[in-house]
C-alpha cells in the first residue's frame, strides 16, 4: 500500500497509506457526510469517476449502485489514484417534524416524527436522521408498519455524542429533521409464521425489536416469540411493564428483562441478555433471530446462536456502531 | 446407467449438497478447540462464504481456487498463528465427520479427503 491522489470537488488531496478515503477527506476538511464509519449506514456513499472502486468498498451496496461505481468512503483504501464525486444522487430524504418527545428512562428519549411523505418500511429497519447542518446518524424505527408516516425512535444519550446529546437537550417538538429512505435487512416478514422467533437487544436496541414484535403479533404469528432485553443496570431498561402486559395478552409472546450488574429485582434476571437467552433456549434449530444493539453483543450472540443450531441466513442483526469510542 | 460418467460433485449432489454441508462443517470447526482460534474475530457471513467455496472445491465442483490463492490466503495464519499439519489434519477430520453425518458413502468421503489433502502444501506455505 502507498499514498494515492484523490481528486474531489476540484481539489487534489493525498490519501495516506492505511487511510480510508473518508478519513483523508475529513483530514482535509472536505465536506462529506458520514455516520458509523463501519460500512453500515451508507451515509458516506460516493462515486468513482474513473473506473470501478476496490470491491471491498462496495460491500452491501445494491447491484445497480455497484454498477455505477458507487462505494462507501469509510471502507475504501485506494489501490490507485482516484477521482470521486461526493454528491450522492441516490439517498432520498424527506422532511419530518418532531411531534412528540418523552423520556423512556434517564438516558433514552423517545422521539416521534411526522413525515411529509408516506414511508414504505418494514418494522426493524433503520433510517438516517439528518440535522440542518448535515450531521447524520442512523436510528432504528421503533414502531410497526401501521403508522405509515409517523416514525418513532429511541435515542440513547452518549456523553459527548454530537447527535444524541443534541437530540436530548436541544431538539424540541415542532422542530424539523430530514429522514432518509428506510434501510437494513433486520426486519420481519409475515412468511413462515410457524417459526419461533428469538429477539435479543441491549439498551436502545429494544427499539427495532419492539417494532418487530408488534408487527409479528399483528400478523398473528403462530410460533413462539421470545424477547430478551438487557442492560448493565436497571436504569438502562425501559418498557418493562408494557412488555409484561403484552406477554400476558399473547400466550406465544415471552419477555425477559436482564441486568448484567448489580441487583436484579423480582421479575428481572441477572446476567447478560444473550447468555440468559442461550441458557433458556439450548436448541435454536429452525429459529429466526433478531439481534440489535451493542456491536460486541451482536457479534458474540451471532456465534452463540449459530453454535446452538440456528442457520446463518436466519440470523438478522443490526450492530449499533458508533462513529468513535464504544457504546455501552 | 451413467454411474461411471457422473463426476464426484454430481454424485455428492452438487450445490445442494454443499449448502447442506456448509453450516454443519462450519459449526464443527468453530466448536473444535484445536482450530477455532483461526476462525475467530471474523465476519461470520464472509467466513461461511469462504467455507462454501472450500467445500465446493473439495467436492470436486466448479471453483477458481489456485495454489497461489491458497498460499496467499493462509500465509499470515502460518506466520502469525503457527498454522501447521496438526491443524490441517483437524480440518480434514471435521470435513469427513460432516460427510458422515450427511450419510455420504465412505468411498466418496475418501475422494473428498484426497482433494483436500492435495492442497496441504499450498495451505501450509511450503
Ligand atoms: C444500523 C444502526 C442503527 C442504530 N440505531 C440506533 C438506535 O435505534 N438508537 C440509538 O440510540 N442508537 C442507534 N445507533 C447508533 C447511532 O447511530 C449513533 O452512532 C449514536 O447515537 C451516537 O451518535 P452521536 O452523534 O451522539 O455520537 P458521536 O458524536 O458520533 O460520538 C460517539 C461516541 O464517541 C465519543 N466521542 C466523540 N468524539 C470523541 C473524541 N474526539 N474523542 C473521544 N471520544 C469521542 C462520544 O462521547 C460518544 O460516546 C444505530 C447505529 C447503526 C449503525
Ligand atoms: S457506511 Fe460509511 S460512514 Fe456509515
Tab-separated table of N, CA, C and O in Angstrom, chain A residues 138-248:
chain	number	residue	atom	x	y	z
A	138	UNK	N	-27.632	7.094	12.169
A	138	UNK	CA	-28.650	6.067	11.920
A	138	UNK	C	-29.447	5.780	13.182
A	138	UNK	O	-28.866	5.653	14.258
A	139	UNK	N	-30.767	5.642	13.057
A	139	UNK	CA	-31.605	5.220	14.176
A	139	UNK	C	-32.670	4.246	13.688
A	139	UNK	O	-33.232	4.414	12.599
A	140	UNK	N	-32.938	3.254	14.505
A	140	UNK	CA	-33.888	2.212	14.134
A	140	UNK	C	-35.316	2.672	14.363
A	140	UNK	O	-35.600	3.374	15.331
A	141	UNK	N	-36.206	2.236	13.506
A	141	UNK	CA	-37.617	2.568	13.626
A	141	UNK	C	-38.225	1.684	14.715
A	141	UNK	O	-38.045	0.469	14.701
A	142	UNK	N	-38.924	2.315	15.664
A	142	UNK	CA	-39.390	1.561	16.832
A	142	UNK	C	-40.849	1.124	16.725
A	142	UNK	O	-41.326	0.387	17.568
A	143	UNK	N	-41.547	1.591	15.710
A	143	UNK	CA	-42.956	1.202	15.632
A	143	UNK	C	-43.188	0.228	14.481
A	143	UNK	O	-42.306	0.000	13.656
A	144	UNK	N	-44.397	-0.335	14.411
A	144	UNK	CA	-44.686	-1.250	13.313
A	144	UNK	C	-45.194	-0.472	12.102
A	144	UNK	O	-45.254	0.750	12.112
A	145	UNK	N	-45.561	-1.176	11.063
A	145	UNK	CA	-45.878	-0.512	9.788
A	145	UNK	C	-47.211	0.213	9.764
A	145	UNK	O	-47.553	0.847	8.791
A	146	UNK	N	-47.976	0.093	10.822
A	146	UNK	CA	-49.318	0.669	10.788
A	146	UNK	C	-49.301	2.195	10.743
A	146	UNK	O	-50.219	2.829	10.252
A	147	UNK	N	-48.243	2.775	11.282
A	147	UNK	CA	-48.181	4.240	11.321
A	147	UNK	C	-47.323	4.726	10.173
A	147	UNK	O	-46.189	5.132	10.364
A	148	UNK	N	-47.856	4.671	8.968
A	148	UNK	CA	-47.002	4.839	7.796
A	148	UNK	C	-46.273	6.171	7.687
A	148	UNK	O	-45.189	6.221	7.153
A	149	UNK	N	-46.811	7.273	8.172
A	149	UNK	CA	-45.949	8.453	8.109
A	149	UNK	C	-45.581	9.020	9.472
A	149	UNK	O	-45.100	10.132	9.591
A	150	UNK	N	-45.819	8.196	10.496
A	150	UNK	CA	-45.311	8.552	11.823
A	150	UNK	C	-44.246	7.538	12.186
A	150	UNK	O	-44.487	6.337	12.191
A	151	UNK	N	-43.042	8.025	12.490
A	151	UNK	CA	-41.974	7.108	12.864
A	151	UNK	C	-41.521	7.449	14.266
A	151	UNK	O	-41.395	8.620	14.609
A	152	UNK	N	-41.268	6.427	15.087
A	152	UNK	CA	-40.708	6.756	16.390
A	152	UNK	C	-39.357	6.086	16.575
A	152	UNK	O	-39.040	5.065	15.955
A	153	UNK	N	-38.543	6.702	17.403
A	153	UNK	CA	-37.155	6.291	17.615
A	153	UNK	C	-36.823	6.333	19.094
A	153	UNK	O	-37.398	7.126	19.841
A	154	UNK	N	-35.898	5.473	19.504
A	154	UNK	CA	-35.383	5.521	20.884
A	154	UNK	C	-33.927	5.938	20.793
A	154	UNK	O	-33.102	5.182	20.277
A	155	UNK	N	-33.607	7.096	21.286
A	155	UNK	CA	-32.237	7.593	21.165
A	155	UNK	C	-31.573	7.646	22.527
A	155	UNK	O	-32.018	8.335	23.436
A	156	UNK	N	-30.510	6.880	22.631
A	156	UNK	CA	-29.778	6.794	23.876
A	156	UNK	C	-28.726	7.894	23.902
A	156	UNK	O	-28.002	8.087	22.918
A	157	UNK	N	-28.644	8.609	25.007
A	157	UNK	CA	-27.692	9.716	25.101
A	157	UNK	C	-26.308	9.188	25.429
A	157	UNK	O	-26.122	8.456	26.396
A	158	UNK	N	-25.332	9.526	24.584
A	158	UNK	CA	-23.948	9.172	24.875
A	158	UNK	C	-23.248	10.443	25.300
A	158	UNK	O	-23.341	11.453	24.605
A	159	UNK	N	-22.537	10.387	26.406
A	159	UNK	CA	-21.849	11.589	26.873
A	159	UNK	C	-20.914	12.078	25.772
A	159	UNK	O	-20.100	11.320	25.267
A	160	UNK	N	-21.057	13.329	25.387
A	160	UNK	CA	-20.204	13.889	24.345
A	160	UNK	C	-20.615	13.493	22.942
A	160	UNK	O	-19.962	13.865	21.980
A	161	UNK	N	-21.694	12.746	22.801
A	161	UNK	CA	-22.164	12.346	21.469
A	161	UNK	C	-22.840	13.529	20.800
A	161	UNK	O	-23.729	14.144	21.373
A	162	UNK	N	-22.428	13.844	19.580
A	162	UNK	CA	-22.912	15.070	18.957
A	162	UNK	C	-24.404	15.026	18.644
A	162	UNK	O	-25.140	15.945	18.937
A	163	UNK	N	-24.851	13.936	18.036
A	163	UNK	CA	-26.261	13.891	17.658
A	163	UNK	C	-27.145	13.564	18.857
A	163	UNK	O	-28.163	14.216	19.107
A	164	UNK	N	-26.750	12.562	19.622
A	164	UNK	CA	-27.633	12.093	20.689
A	164	UNK	C	-27.769	13.143	21.803
A	164	UNK	O	-28.863	13.376	22.314
A	165	UNK	N	-26.692	13.821	22.159
A	165	UNK	CA	-26.778	14.879	23.168
A	165	UNK	C	-27.694	16.003	22.682
A	165	UNK	O	-28.528	16.526	23.408
A	166	UNK	N	-27.525	16.337	21.416
A	166	UNK	CA	-28.330	17.412	20.829
A	166	UNK	C	-29.803	17.006	20.818
A	166	UNK	O	-30.680	17.799	21.195
A	167	UNK	N	-30.081	15.742	20.445
A	167	UNK	CA	-31.471	15.286	20.402
A	167	UNK	C	-32.083	15.327	21.806
A	167	UNK	O	-33.250	15.658	21.981
A	168	UNK	N	-31.278	15.006	22.806
A	168	UNK	CA	-31.793	15.020	24.177
A	168	UNK	C	-32.018	16.433	24.677
A	168	UNK	O	-33.036	16.726	25.284
A	169	UNK	N	-31.040	17.304	24.407
A	169	UNK	CA	-31.073	18.591	25.073
A	169	UNK	C	-31.680	19.727	24.275
A	169	UNK	O	-32.292	20.621	24.829
A	170	UNK	N	-31.501	19.704	22.940
A	170	UNK	CA	-31.923	20.887	22.193
A	170	UNK	C	-33.100	20.676	21.262
A	170	UNK	O	-33.812	21.609	20.953
A	171	UNK	N	-33.258	19.465	20.784
A	171	UNK	CA	-34.327	19.208	19.832
A	171	UNK	C	-35.681	19.276	20.543
A	171	UNK	O	-35.849	18.686	21.608
A	172	UNK	N	-36.643	20.006	19.938
A	172	UNK	CA	-37.939	20.179	20.590
A	172	UNK	C	-39.090	19.827	19.671
A	172	UNK	O	-38.926	19.793	18.450
A	173	UNK	N	-40.247	19.615	20.275
A	173	UNK	CA	-41.467	19.403	19.499
A	173	UNK	C	-41.645	20.590	18.567
A	173	UNK	O	-41.445	21.740	18.979
A	174	UNK	N	-41.968	20.332	17.295
A	174	UNK	CA	-42.123	21.406	16.318
A	174	UNK	C	-40.905	21.580	15.435
A	174	UNK	O	-40.995	22.119	14.334
A	175	UNK	N	-39.718	21.099	15.891
A	175	UNK	CA	-38.503	21.223	15.081
A	175	UNK	C	-38.533	20.265	13.896
A	175	UNK	O	-39.231	19.262	13.916
A	176	UNK	N	-37.716	20.597	12.885
A	176	UNK	CA	-37.686	19.757	11.691
A	176	UNK	C	-36.367	19.018	11.538
A	176	UNK	O	-35.314	19.489	11.954
A	177	UNK	N	-36.471	17.838	10.919
A	177	UNK	CA	-35.306	16.996	10.644
A	177	UNK	C	-35.511	16.404	9.260
A	177	UNK	O	-36.621	16.395	8.753
A	178	UNK	N	-34.440	15.865	8.670
A	178	UNK	CA	-34.635	15.132	7.424
A	178	UNK	C	-34.461	13.645	7.685
A	178	UNK	O	-33.618	13.235	8.482
A	179	UNK	N	-35.274	12.843	7.009
A	179	UNK	CA	-35.296	11.396	7.230
A	179	UNK	C	-35.010	10.679	5.912
A	179	UNK	O	-35.651	10.954	4.899
A	180	UNK	N	-34.046	9.749	5.918
A	180	UNK	CA	-33.695	9.027	4.682
A	180	UNK	C	-34.691	7.913	4.398
A	180	UNK	O	-35.521	7.581	5.239
A	181	UNK	N	-34.548	7.299	3.258
A	181	UNK	CA	-35.284	6.073	2.964
A	181	UNK	C	-34.905	5.011	3.989
A	181	UNK	O	-33.750	4.929	4.388
A	182	UNK	N	-35.863	4.179	4.379
A	182	UNK	CA	-35.541	3.101	5.316
A	182	UNK	C	-34.543	2.113	4.716
A	182	UNK	O	-34.565	1.860	3.512
A	183	UNK	N	-33.668	1.589	5.562
A	183	UNK	CA	-32.616	0.683	5.108
A	183	UNK	C	-32.459	-0.482	6.060
A	183	UNK	O	-32.950	-0.453	7.169
A	184	UNK	N	-31.671	-1.447	5.636
A	184	UNK	CA	-31.305	-2.543	6.521
A	184	UNK	C	-32.147	-3.780	6.278
A	184	UNK	O	-33.257	-3.717	5.780
A	185	UNK	N	-31.564	-4.908	6.653
A	185	UNK	CA	-32.190	-6.204	6.358
A	185	UNK	C	-32.667	-6.908	7.623
A	185	UNK	O	-33.057	-8.063	7.584
A	186	UNK	N	-32.621	-6.199	8.744
A	186	UNK	CA	-33.013	-6.830	10.010
A	186	UNK	C	-34.500	-6.569	10.228
A	186	UNK	O	-34.871	-5.722	11.022
A	187	UNK	N	-35.365	-7.236	9.472
A	187	UNK	CA	-36.786	-6.949	9.630
A	187	UNK	C	-37.667	-8.193	9.564
A	187	UNK	O	-37.226	-9.259	9.172
A	188	UNK	N	-38.926	-8.001	9.946
A	188	UNK	CA	-39.878	-9.112	9.990
A	188	UNK	C	-40.720	-9.154	8.729
A	188	UNK	O	-41.243	-8.139	8.277
A	189	UNK	N	-40.840	-10.336	8.141
A	189	UNK	CA	-41.779	-10.553	7.044
A	189	UNK	C	-42.767	-11.612	7.513
A	189	UNK	O	-42.364	-12.590	8.134
A	190	UNK	N	-44.048	-11.442	7.206
A	190	UNK	CA	-45.043	-12.391	7.707
A	190	UNK	C	-45.047	-13.719	6.944
A	190	UNK	O	-46.100	-14.271	6.675
A	191	UNK	N	-43.863	-14.227	6.607
A	191	UNK	CA	-43.775	-15.550	5.994
A	191	UNK	C	-43.369	-16.528	7.092
A	191	UNK	O	-43.000	-16.107	8.162
A	192	UNK	N	-43.386	-17.770	6.806
A	192	UNK	CA	-43.079	-18.834	7.781
A	192	UNK	C	-43.537	-18.470	9.194
A	192	UNK	O	-42.740	-18.319	10.106
A	193	UNK	N	-44.833	-18.352	9.318
A	193	UNK	CA	-45.465	-17.969	10.580
A	193	UNK	C	-45.285	-18.979	11.705
A	193	UNK	O	-45.546	-18.675	12.854
A	194	UNK	N	-44.863	-20.202	11.331
A	194	UNK	CA	-44.737	-21.244	12.354
A	194	UNK	C	-43.388	-21.140	13.066
A	194	UNK	O	-43.234	-21.695	14.149
A	195	UNK	N	-42.425	-20.479	12.439
A	195	UNK	CA	-41.087	-20.411	13.043
A	195	UNK	C	-41.098	-19.723	14.390
A	195	UNK	O	-41.831	-18.760	14.591
A	196	UNK	N	-40.241	-20.207	15.275
A	196	UNK	CA	-40.058	-19.492	16.535
A	196	UNK	C	-39.123	-18.313	16.296
A	196	UNK	O	-38.202	-18.393	15.493
A	197	UNK	N	-39.382	-17.229	17.025
A	197	UNK	CA	-38.539	-16.040	16.898
A	197	UNK	C	-37.824	-15.774	18.213
A	197	UNK	O	-38.423	-15.867	19.281
A	198	UNK	N	-36.526	-15.436	18.107
A	198	UNK	CA	-35.772	-15.023	19.284
A	198	UNK	C	-35.204	-13.638	19.007
A	198	UNK	O	-34.501	-13.441	18.013
A	199	UNK	N	-35.555	-12.675	19.887
A	199	UNK	CA	-35.091	-11.305	19.717
A	199	UNK	C	-34.264	-10.911	20.931
A	199	UNK	O	-34.716	-11.074	22.070
A	200	UNK	N	-33.039	-10.444	20.696
A	200	UNK	CA	-32.170	-10.057	21.807
A	200	UNK	C	-31.648	-8.644	21.537
A	200	UNK	O	-31.081	-8.377	20.470
A	201	UNK	N	-31.852	-7.751	22.499
A	201	UNK	CA	-31.387	-6.382	22.316
A	201	UNK	C	-30.782	-5.833	23.595
A	201	UNK	O	-31.173	-6.205	24.689
A	202	UNK	N	-29.796	-4.917	23.418
A	202	UNK	CA	-29.273	-4.210	24.579
A	202	UNK	C	-29.579	-2.729	24.401
A	202	UNK	O	-29.556	-2.212	23.285
A	203	UNK	N	-29.855	-2.056	25.518
A	203	UNK	CA	-30.101	-0.618	25.500
A	203	UNK	C	-31.200	-0.230	24.533
A	203	UNK	O	-32.273	-0.848	24.495
A	204	UNK	N	-30.907	0.788	23.687
A	204	UNK	CA	-31.930	1.247	22.746
A	204	UNK	C	-32.125	0.249	21.604
A	204	UNK	O	-32.943	0.475	20.712
A	205	UNK	N	-31.410	-0.871	21.639
A	205	UNK	CA	-31.654	-1.963	20.701
A	205	UNK	C	-33.050	-2.541	20.861
A	205	UNK	O	-33.502	-3.322	20.022
A	206	UNK	N	-33.744	-2.155	21.938
A	206	UNK	CA	-35.135	-2.595	22.075
A	206	UNK	C	-36.012	-1.969	20.992
A	206	UNK	O	-37.030	-2.554	20.610
A	207	UNK	N	-35.623	-0.789	20.499
A	207	UNK	CA	-36.478	-0.062	19.545
A	207	UNK	C	-36.905	-0.926	18.346
A	207	UNK	O	-38.093	-1.183	18.172
A	208	UNK	N	-35.944	-1.394	17.537
A	208	UNK	CA	-36.366	-2.183	16.378
A	208	UNK	C	-37.058	-3.483	16.782
A	208	UNK	O	-37.959	-3.950	16.082
A	209	UNK	N	-36.634	-4.060	17.926
A	209	UNK	CA	-37.214	-5.338	18.341
A	209	UNK	C	-38.670	-5.172	18.753
A	209	UNK	O	-39.516	-6.014	18.443
A	210	UNK	N	-38.973	-4.060	19.438
A	210	UNK	CA	-40.361	-3.803	19.825
A	210	UNK	C	-41.215	-3.647	18.571
A	210	UNK	O	-42.354	-4.130	18.514
A	211	UNK	N	-40.672	-2.995	17.545
A	211	UNK	CA	-41.386	-2.842	16.279
A	211	UNK	C	-41.656	-4.205	15.640
A	211	UNK	O	-42.753	-4.481	15.151
A	212	UNK	N	-40.650	-5.064	15.670
A	212	UNK	CA	-40.784	-6.399	15.072
A	212	UNK	C	-41.817	-7.231	15.833
A	212	UNK	O	-42.668	-7.890	15.235
A	213	UNK	N	-41.758	-7.170	17.172
A	213	UNK	CA	-42.713	-7.935	17.983
A	213	UNK	C	-44.131	-7.480	17.668
A	213	UNK	O	-45.034	-8.305	17.441
A	214	UNK	N	-44.327	-6.173	17.620
A	214	UNK	CA	-45.677	-5.690	17.410
A	214	UNK	C	-46.179	-6.046	16.007
A	214	UNK	O	-47.338	-6.415	15.812
A	215	UNK	N	-45.272	-6.008	15.034
A	215	UNK	CA	-45.620	-6.410	13.663
A	215	UNK	C	-45.988	-7.905	13.613
A	215	UNK	O	-46.982	-8.298	12.998
A	216	UNK	N	-45.175	-8.728	14.274
A	216	UNK	CA	-45.408	-10.178	14.260
A	216	UNK	C	-46.739	-10.518	14.934
A	216	UNK	O	-47.515	-11.334	14.426
A	217	UNK	N	-47.010	-9.880	16.066
A	217	UNK	CA	-48.263	-10.153	16.778
A	217	UNK	C	-49.455	-9.675	15.943
A	217	UNK	O	-50.479	-10.349	15.852
A	218	UNK	N	-49.280	-8.529	15.302
A	218	UNK	CA	-50.336	-8.002	14.451
A	218	UNK	C	-50.683	-8.970	13.313
A	218	UNK	O	-51.838	-9.104	12.923
A	219	UNK	N	-49.653	-9.656	12.786
A	219	UNK	CA	-49.891	-10.616	11.706
A	219	UNK	C	-50.302	-11.981	12.237
A	219	UNK	O	-50.386	-12.945	11.479
A	220	UNK	N	-50.498	-12.086	13.540
A	220	UNK	CA	-50.920	-13.359	14.118
A	220	UNK	C	-49.857	-14.435	14.006
A	220	UNK	O	-50.153	-15.601	13.734
A	221	UNK	N	-48.591	-14.045	14.200
A	221	UNK	CA	-47.504	-15.023	14.137
A	221	UNK	C	-47.819	-16.225	15.024
A	221	UNK	O	-48.244	-16.063	16.156
A	222	UNK	N	-47.592	-17.433	14.500
A	222	UNK	CA	-48.020	-18.623	15.236
A	222	UNK	C	-46.934	-19.227	16.119
A	222	UNK	O	-47.236	-19.822	17.146
A	223	UNK	N	-45.668	-19.107	15.701
A	223	UNK	CA	-44.587	-19.669	16.512
A	223	UNK	C	-44.405	-18.865	17.796
A	223	UNK	O	-45.013	-17.809	17.978
A	224	UNK	N	-43.535	-19.372	18.671
A	224	UNK	CA	-43.240	-18.655	19.905
A	224	UNK	C	-42.371	-17.440	19.593
A	224	UNK	O	-41.571	-17.454	18.655
A	225	UNK	N	-42.535	-16.372	20.360
A	225	UNK	CA	-41.739	-15.155	20.201
A	225	UNK	C	-41.093	-14.856	21.550
A	225	UNK	O	-41.795	-14.581	22.525
A	226	UNK	N	-39.769	-14.947	21.606
A	226	UNK	CA	-39.059	-14.693	22.870
A	226	UNK	C	-38.238	-13.417	22.752
A	226	UNK	O	-37.360	-13.329	21.891
A	227	UNK	N	-38.504	-12.456	23.625
A	227	UNK	CA	-37.755	-11.200	23.627
A	227	UNK	C	-36.918	-11.096	24.906
A	227	UNK	O	-37.443	-11.251	26.010
A	228	UNK	N	-35.618	-10.846	24.740
A	228	UNK	CA	-34.729	-10.607	25.879
A	228	UNK	C	-34.158	-9.202	25.742
A	228	UNK	O	-33.550	-8.873	24.721
A	229	UNK	N	-34.363	-8.371	26.751
A	229	UNK	CA	-33.827	-7.013	26.728
A	229	UNK	C	-32.835	-6.862	27.869
A	229	UNK	O	-33.166	-7.150	29.015
A	230	UNK	N	-31.622	-6.438	27.546
A	230	UNK	CA	-30.601	-6.360	28.571
A	230	UNK	C	-29.952	-4.999	28.677
A	230	UNK	O	-29.941	-4.206	27.728
A	231	UNK	N	-29.423	-4.738	29.861
A	231	UNK	CA	-28.641	-3.537	30.107
A	231	UNK	C	-27.723	-3.866	31.275
A	231	UNK	O	-27.871	-4.907	31.911
A	232	UNK	N	-26.771	-2.981	31.545
A	232	UNK	CA	-25.928	-3.252	32.706
A	232	UNK	C	-26.740	-3.174	33.979
A	232	UNK	O	-26.671	-4.047	34.821
A	233	UNK	N	-27.468	-2.071	34.108
A	233	UNK	CA	-28.220	-1.870	35.349
A	233	UNK	C	-29.669	-1.559	35.053
A	233	UNK	O	-30.040	-1.280	33.915
A	234	UNK	N	-30.479	-1.573	36.102
A	234	UNK	CA	-31.914	-1.376	35.957
A	234	UNK	C	-32.257	-0.093	35.201
A	234	UNK	O	-33.181	-0.056	34.402
A	235	UNK	N	-31.497	0.980	35.449
A	235	UNK	CA	-31.907	2.246	34.842
A	235	UNK	C	-31.620	2.320	33.343
A	235	UNK	O	-31.959	3.297	32.685
A	236	UNK	N	-31.005	1.263	32.795
A	236	UNK	CA	-30.824	1.214	31.342
A	236	UNK	C	-31.976	0.493	30.643
A	236	UNK	O	-32.049	0.465	29.428
A	237	UNK	N	-32.861	-0.095	31.441
A	237	UNK	CA	-34.009	-0.797	30.850
A	237	UNK	C	-35.190	0.158	30.737
A	237	UNK	O	-35.209	1.212	31.358
A	238	UNK	N	-36.193	-0.187	29.945
A	238	UNK	CA	-37.433	0.586	29.895
A	238	UNK	C	-38.524	-0.295	29.304
A	238	UNK	O	-38.246	-1.365	28.764
A	239	UNK	N	-39.748	0.153	29.423
A	239	UNK	CA	-40.913	-0.574	28.894
A	239	UNK	C	-41.093	-1.951	29.524
A	239	UNK	O	-41.629	-2.860	28.891
A	240	UNK	N	-40.602	-2.127	30.745
A	240	UNK	CA	-40.736	-3.440	31.394
A	240	UNK	C	-42.208	-3.783	31.561
A	240	UNK	O	-42.652	-4.873	31.162
A	241	UNK	N	-42.986	-2.839	32.128
A	241	UNK	CA	-44.404	-3.138	32.347
A	241	UNK	C	-45.161	-3.331	31.036
A	241	UNK	O	-45.986	-4.238	30.920
A	242	UNK	N	-44.854	-2.482	30.059
A	242	UNK	CA	-45.536	-2.608	28.764
A	242	UNK	C	-45.310	-3.991	28.157
A	242	UNK	O	-46.232	-4.605	27.616
A	243	UNK	N	-44.073	-4.470	28.249
A	243	UNK	CA	-43.756	-5.779	27.650
A	243	UNK	C	-44.389	-6.911	28.453
A	243	UNK	O	-44.878	-7.891	27.895
A	244	UNK	N	-44.402	-6.754	29.785
A	244	UNK	CA	-45.047	-7.779	30.620
A	244	UNK	C	-46.537	-7.848	30.321
A	244	UNK	O	-47.130	-8.923	30.240
A	245	UNK	N	-47.105	-6.678	30.137
A	245	UNK	CA	-48.527	-6.581	29.795
A	245	UNK	C	-48.814	-7.299	28.464
A	245	UNK	O	-49.761	-8.085	28.350
A	246	UNK	N	-47.954	-7.050	27.486
A	246	UNK	CA	-48.113	-7.693	26.179
A	246	UNK	C	-48.008	-9.219	26.316
A	246	UNK	O	-48.754	-9.972	25.700
A	247	UNK	N	-47.057	-9.643	27.167
A	247	UNK	CA	-46.860	-11.086	27.371
A	247	UNK	C	-48.078	-11.718	28.031
A	247	UNK	O	-48.374	-12.895	27.798
A	248	UNK	N	-48.794	-10.954	28.837
A	248	UNK	CA	-49.977	-11.544	29.460
A	248	UNK	C	-51.161	-11.578	28.483
A	248	UNK	O	-52.081	-12.371	28.640
